[in-house]
């Protein structure tokens, strides 16, 4: 089966809800705007074994390698005891996993764990985190349950309608209608798959753009901080961003004073040179005058 990113995440969440004692959230941002958003996040229903896990779903090797290179998965450890990568069977091996990360794979018979994550003590989670899980998670649970109920009712209605058509018009007409319905359903499923795939691609691109924006902002902040520290050291002040204009004014005064001192130095050198030249000129004049007087002959 060709899995899309979202379909794989939903399937993993369904498996964890049915086969583990964990509370499950899907695609839930764990902090304020711009903070980390694991594909699946779980907390065990236990008072003594508090080991939240973050799951990152991958449907391509290139996406996995890009995230590992950037270290994106380590951001989840601010909210979890461990990180699990999840992918279709055969895409990744346990040897591909970065240090401490686990791996689950989805095969034809379901999910299985190839490598367990290394669990660490979970950091203290803030109040806003719990409120977000409670409020958003509750809303999403209601939406999921409503969808499942609607899906079940819709399937039951379709079977009832098919039975009525078969009873009234015969097997041939019912088979023709069922075939047309199935073809339409397949076309709709194909269209949904294309839309979901394109949305996953766009979502990945938006994430990469956001990461590049954060990296560029961090680089600019680091450069500004370095320049501020150098300026403060030059003018003899603390590197306080609120006093950058005071630092700039002091630097201008220092430059003006330095330029003024340089001018005085050049004038002193000029006076010394002129004095030396006048002295040499006087000596030369005396020599010439002495040479111009006639020699005295002794009587």
Coordinates of C-alpha atoms in Angstrom, one line a residue:
X1 CA 0.0 0.0 0.0
X2 CA 1.2 3.5 -0.9
X3 CA 0.9 5.4 2.4
X4 CA 0.4 9.2 2.6
X5 CA 1.9 11.0 5.6
X6 CA -1.5 11.8 7.2
X7 CA -3.0 8.4 6.5
X8 CA 0.0 6.7 8.1
X9 CA -0.3 9.0 11.1
X10 CA -4.0 8.3 11.5
X11 CA -3.4 4.5 11.2
X12 CA -0.7 4.7 13.8
X13 CA -3.0 6.6 16.2
X14 CA -5.8 4.1 15.7
X15 CA -3.3 1.3 16.5
X16 CA -2.1 3.0 19.7
X17 CA -5.6 3.7 20.8
X18 CA -6.7 0.1 20.4
X19 CA -3.6 -1.8 21.3
X20 CA -2.0 0.3 24.1
X21 CA -3.1 1.9 27.4
X22 CA -2.0 5.3 26.1
X23 CA -3.9 8.5 25.6
X24 CA -3.4 9.6 22.0
X25 CA -3.2 13.0 20.2
X26 CA -2.7 13.5 16.5
X27 CA -0.9 16.5 14.9
X28 CA -1.1 18.5 18.1
X29 CA 1.1 21.6 18.6
X30 CA 2.5 21.2 22.1
X31 CA 3.3 24.8 22.9
X32 CA 2.8 28.4 21.7
X33 CA 2.7 29.4 18.0
X34 CA 5.8 28.1 16.2
X35 CA 6.6 25.3 18.7
X36 CA 7.0 21.6 17.9
X37 CA 4.2 19.5 16.5
X38 CA 4.7 15.7 16.5
X39 CA 2.6 13.6 14.2
X40 CA 1.3 11.5 17.1
X41 CA 1.8 12.2 20.9
X42 CA 0.9 9.8 23.6
X43 CA 0.8 9.7 27.4
X44 CA 0.4 6.5 29.4
X45 CA -2.7 6.1 31.6
X46 CA -0.5 5.6 34.7
X47 CA 0.3 7.5 37.9
X48 CA 3.7 5.9 38.4
X49 CA 5.0 5.4 34.8
X50 CA 4.9 8.9 33.3
X51 CA 6.7 8.4 29.9
X52 CA 5.1 10.5 27.2
X53 CA 6.2 9.5 23.6
X54 CA 6.4 11.6 20.5
X55 CA 6.0 9.9 17.1
X56 CA 7.3 11.2 13.8
X57 CA 5.9 9.6 10.7
X58 CA 8.0 9.2 7.5
X59 CA 7.0 8.1 4.1
X60 CA 10.2 8.9 2.3
X61 CA 13.9 8.4 3.1
X62 CA 14.9 11.9 2.0
X63 CA 12.5 13.5 4.5
X64 CA 13.8 11.2 7.3
X65 CA 17.4 12.1 6.6
X66 CA 16.6 15.8 6.4
X67 CA 15.0 15.8 9.8
X68 CA 17.8 13.8 11.4
X69 CA 20.4 16.1 9.9
X70 CA 18.7 19.1 11.3
X71 CA 18.0 17.4 14.6
X72 CA 14.4 18.3 14.5
X73 CA 13.3 15.2 16.3
X74 CA 15.3 16.3 19.4
X75 CA 12.8 19.2 19.9
X76 CA 10.2 16.7 21.0
X77 CA 12.3 15.7 24.0
X78 CA 11.2 19.0 25.7
X79 CA 7.8 17.4 26.0
X80 CA 8.5 13.6 25.9
X81 CA 10.6 10.8 27.4
X82 CA 11.4 9.4 24.0
X83 CA 11.0 9.7 20.3
X84 CA 9.7 7.0 17.9
X85 CA 10.0 7.1 14.1
X86 CA 7.1 5.4 12.2
X87 CA 7.2 4.4 8.6
X88 CA 5.9 1.7 6.1
X89 CA 7.7 -1.6 6.4
X90 CA 10.9 -1.7 4.4
X91 CA 11.5 2.0 4.2
X92 CA 13.9 2.3 7.1
X93 CA 16.0 -0.1 9.3
X94 CA 16.7 0.1 13.0
X95 CA 20.4 0.8 12.1
X96 CA 19.2 4.1 10.4
X97 CA 17.9 5.4 13.7
X98 CA 19.7 8.3 15.4
X99 CA 21.0 7.6 18.9
X100 CA 18.1 7.1 21.4
X101 CA 15.3 7.1 18.8
X102 CA 13.0 4.1 18.3
X103 CA 11.3 2.7 15.2
X104 CA 7.9 1.2 14.4
X105 CA 6.9 -0.1 10.9
X106 CA 3.6 -0.7 9.3
X107 CA 3.3 -4.0 7.4
X108 CA 0.4 -5.9 5.9
X109 CA -0.4 -7.4 9.3
X110 CA -0.2 -4.2 11.2
X111 CA 2.3 -2.3 13.3
X112 CA 5.3 -3.7 15.0
X113 CA 8.2 -2.3 16.9
X114 CA 11.7 -2.8 15.5
X115 CA 13.6 -0.8 18.1
X116 CA 12.4 0.7 21.4
X117 CA 13.4 4.2 22.2
X118 CA 15.8 5.1 25.0
X119 CA 13.6 6.6 27.7
X120 CA 14.7 9.6 29.8
X121 CA 12.9 11.5 32.5
X122 CA 10.4 13.8 31.0
X123 CA 10.9 17.5 31.8
X124 CA 8.4 19.4 33.9
X125 CA 5.5 20.3 31.6
X126 CA 4.0 23.7 31.9
X127 CA 0.3 24.5 32.7
X128 CA -0.4 25.9 29.2
X129 CA 0.7 22.5 27.8
X130 CA -1.9 20.6 29.8
X131 CA -4.6 23.1 29.0
X132 CA -3.9 22.8 25.3
X133 CA -4.0 19.0 25.4
X134 CA -7.2 19.1 27.4
X135 CA -9.1 21.6 25.3
X136 CA -7.9 20.9 21.8
X137 CA -7.7 17.1 22.4
X138 CA -11.3 17.0 23.7
X139 CA -12.5 18.9 20.7
X140 CA -10.7 16.6 18.3
X141 CA -12.0 13.5 20.0
X142 CA -15.6 14.7 19.6
X143 CA -14.9 15.5 15.9
X144 CA -13.4 12.0 15.3
X145 CA -16.3 10.2 17.1
X146 CA -18.8 12.2 15.1
X147 CA -17.0 11.3 11.8
X148 CA -17.0 7.6 12.8
X149 CA -20.7 7.6 13.7
X150 CA -21.5 9.3 10.4
X151 CA -19.4 6.8 8.4
X152 CA -21.2 3.9 10.1
X153 CA -24.7 5.3 9.5
X154 CA -23.8 6.1 5.9
X155 CA -22.6 2.6 5.3
X156 CA -25.7 1.1 6.9
X157 CA -27.9 3.3 4.7
X158 CA -26.1 2.3 1.6
X159 CA -26.6 -1.4 2.3
X160 CA -30.3 -0.8 3.0
X161 CA -30.8 1.1 -0.2
X162 CA -28.9 -1.6 -2.2
X163 CA -31.2 -4.3 -0.7
X164 CA -34.3 -2.3 -1.6
X165 CA -33.2 -1.8 -5.2
X166 CA -32.3 -5.5 -5.5
X167 CA -35.8 -6.5 -4.2
X168 CA -37.7 -4.1 -6.5
X169 CA -35.7 -4.1 -9.7
X170 CA -33.8 -7.4 -9.6
X171 CA -30.2 -8.4 -9.3
X172 CA -29.0 -7.1 -12.6
X173 CA -30.1 -3.5 -12.0
X174 CA -28.8 -3.6 -8.4
X175 CA -25.4 -4.9 -9.6
X176 CA -25.2 -2.2 -12.3
X177 CA -25.9 0.5 -9.7
X178 CA -23.5 -1.0 -7.2
X179 CA -20.8 -1.1 -9.9
X180 CA -21.4 2.6 -10.9
X181 CA -21.3 3.5 -7.2
X182 CA -18.1 1.6 -6.6
X183 CA -16.5 3.3 -9.7
X184 CA -17.6 6.7 -8.4
X185 CA -16.2 5.9 -4.9
X186 CA -12.9 4.8 -6.4
X187 CA -12.6 8.0 -8.4
X188 CA -13.4 10.1 -5.3
X189 CA -10.9 8.1 -3.2
X190 CA -8.3 8.7 -6.0
X191 CA -9.0 12.4 -6.0
X192 CA -8.9 12.5 -2.2
X193 CA -5.5 10.7 -2.3
X194 CA -4.2 13.2 -4.8
X195 CA -5.4 16.1 -2.7
X196 CA -4.0 14.6 0.5
X197 CA -0.6 14.0 -1.1
X198 CA -0.4 17.5 -2.4
X199 CA -1.4 18.9 1.0
X200 CA 1.3 16.8 2.6
X201 CA 3.9 18.2 0.1
X202 CA 2.7 21.8 0.7
X203 CA 2.8 21.2 4.4
X204 CA 6.3 19.9 4.2
X205 CA 7.4 22.9 2.1
X206 CA 5.7 25.3 4.6
X207 CA 7.6 23.6 7.5
X208 CA 10.9 24.0 5.6
X209 CA 10.2 27.6 4.8
X210 CA 9.4 28.2 8.5
X211 CA 12.6 26.5 9.6
X212 CA 14.7 28.5 7.2
X213 CA 13.0 31.7 8.5
X214 CA 13.8 30.8 12.0
X215 CA 17.4 29.9 11.1
X216 CA 17.8 33.3 9.3
X217 CA 16.3 35.2 12.2
X218 CA 18.7 33.4 14.7
X219 CA 21.7 34.1 12.5
X220 CA 20.7 37.8 12.3
X221 CA 20.2 37.9 16.1
X222 CA 23.6 36.3 16.7
X223 CA 25.3 38.7 14.4
X224 CA 23.6 41.7 16.0
X225 CA 24.6 40.4 19.5
X226 CA 28.2 40.0 18.4
X227 CA 28.3 43.5 17.0
X228 CA 26.7 44.9 20.1
X229 CA 29.3 43.2 22.3
X230 CA 32.1 44.5 20.2
X231 CA 30.7 48.1 20.3
X232 CA 30.2 48.0 24.0
X233 CA 33.8 46.8 24.6
X234 CA 35.1 49.6 22.3
X235 CA 33.3 52.4 24.1
X236 CA 33.7 50.9 27.6
X237 CA 30.0 50.2 28.3
X238 CA 27.8 47.1 29.1
X239 CA 26.2 45.5 26.0
X240 CA 22.7 46.8 26.8
X241 CA 20.5 46.9 23.6
X242 CA 18.5 49.8 25.1
X243 CA 21.7 51.9 25.2
X244 CA 22.8 51.3 21.6
X245 CA 22.2 55.0 20.6
X246 CA 24.3 56.2 23.7
X247 CA 27.1 53.8 22.6
X248 CA 26.9 55.2 19.0
X249 CA 27.2 58.8 20.3
X250 CA 30.1 58.0 22.5
X251 CA 31.8 56.2 19.6
X252 CA 31.4 59.3 17.4
X253 CA 32.9 61.5 20.2
X254 CA 35.8 59.2 20.5
X255 CA 36.4 59.3 16.7
X256 CA 36.3 63.1 16.7
X257 CA 38.7 63.3 19.6
X258 CA 41.0 60.9 17.9
X259 CA 40.9 62.9 14.7
X260 CA 41.6 66.1 16.7
X261 CA 44.6 64.6 18.5
X262 CA 46.0 63.4 15.1
X263 CA 45.7 67.0 13.7
X264 CA 47.6 68.5 16.7
X265 CA 50.3 65.8 16.3
X266 CA 50.8 66.7 12.6
X267 CA 51.0 70.4 13.4
X268 CA 53.7 69.8 16.0
X269 CA 55.7 67.7 13.6
X270 CA 55.4 70.5 11.0
X271 CA 56.7 73.2 13.5
X272 CA 59.6 70.9 14.4
X273 CA 60.5 70.4 10.8
X274 CA 60.3 74.2 10.1
X275 CA 62.5 75.0 13.1
X276 CA 65.1 72.5 11.9
X277 CA 64.9 74.0 8.4
X278 CA 65.4 77.6 9.8
X279 CA 68.4 76.4 11.8
X280 CA 70.0 74.8 8.8
X281 CA 69.3 78.0 6.7
X282 CA 71.0 80.2 9.4
X283 CA 74.1 78.0 9.4
X284 CA 74.3 78.1 5.7
X285 CA 73.9 81.9 5.6
X286 CA 76.8 82.3 8.2
X287 CA 79.0 80.0 6.1
X288 CA 78.3 82.1 3.0
X289 CA 79.0 85.4 4.7
X290 CA 82.3 84.1 6.1
X291 CA 83.4 82.9 2.7
X292 CA 82.5 86.3 1.2
X293 CA 84.9 88.4 3.5
X294 CA 88.5 89.0 2.1
X295 CA 91.4 87.2 3.8
X296 CA 93.5 89.4 6.2
X297 CA 97.2 89.5 5.5
X298 CA 99.4 89.6 8.5
X299 CA 101.5 92.9 8.7

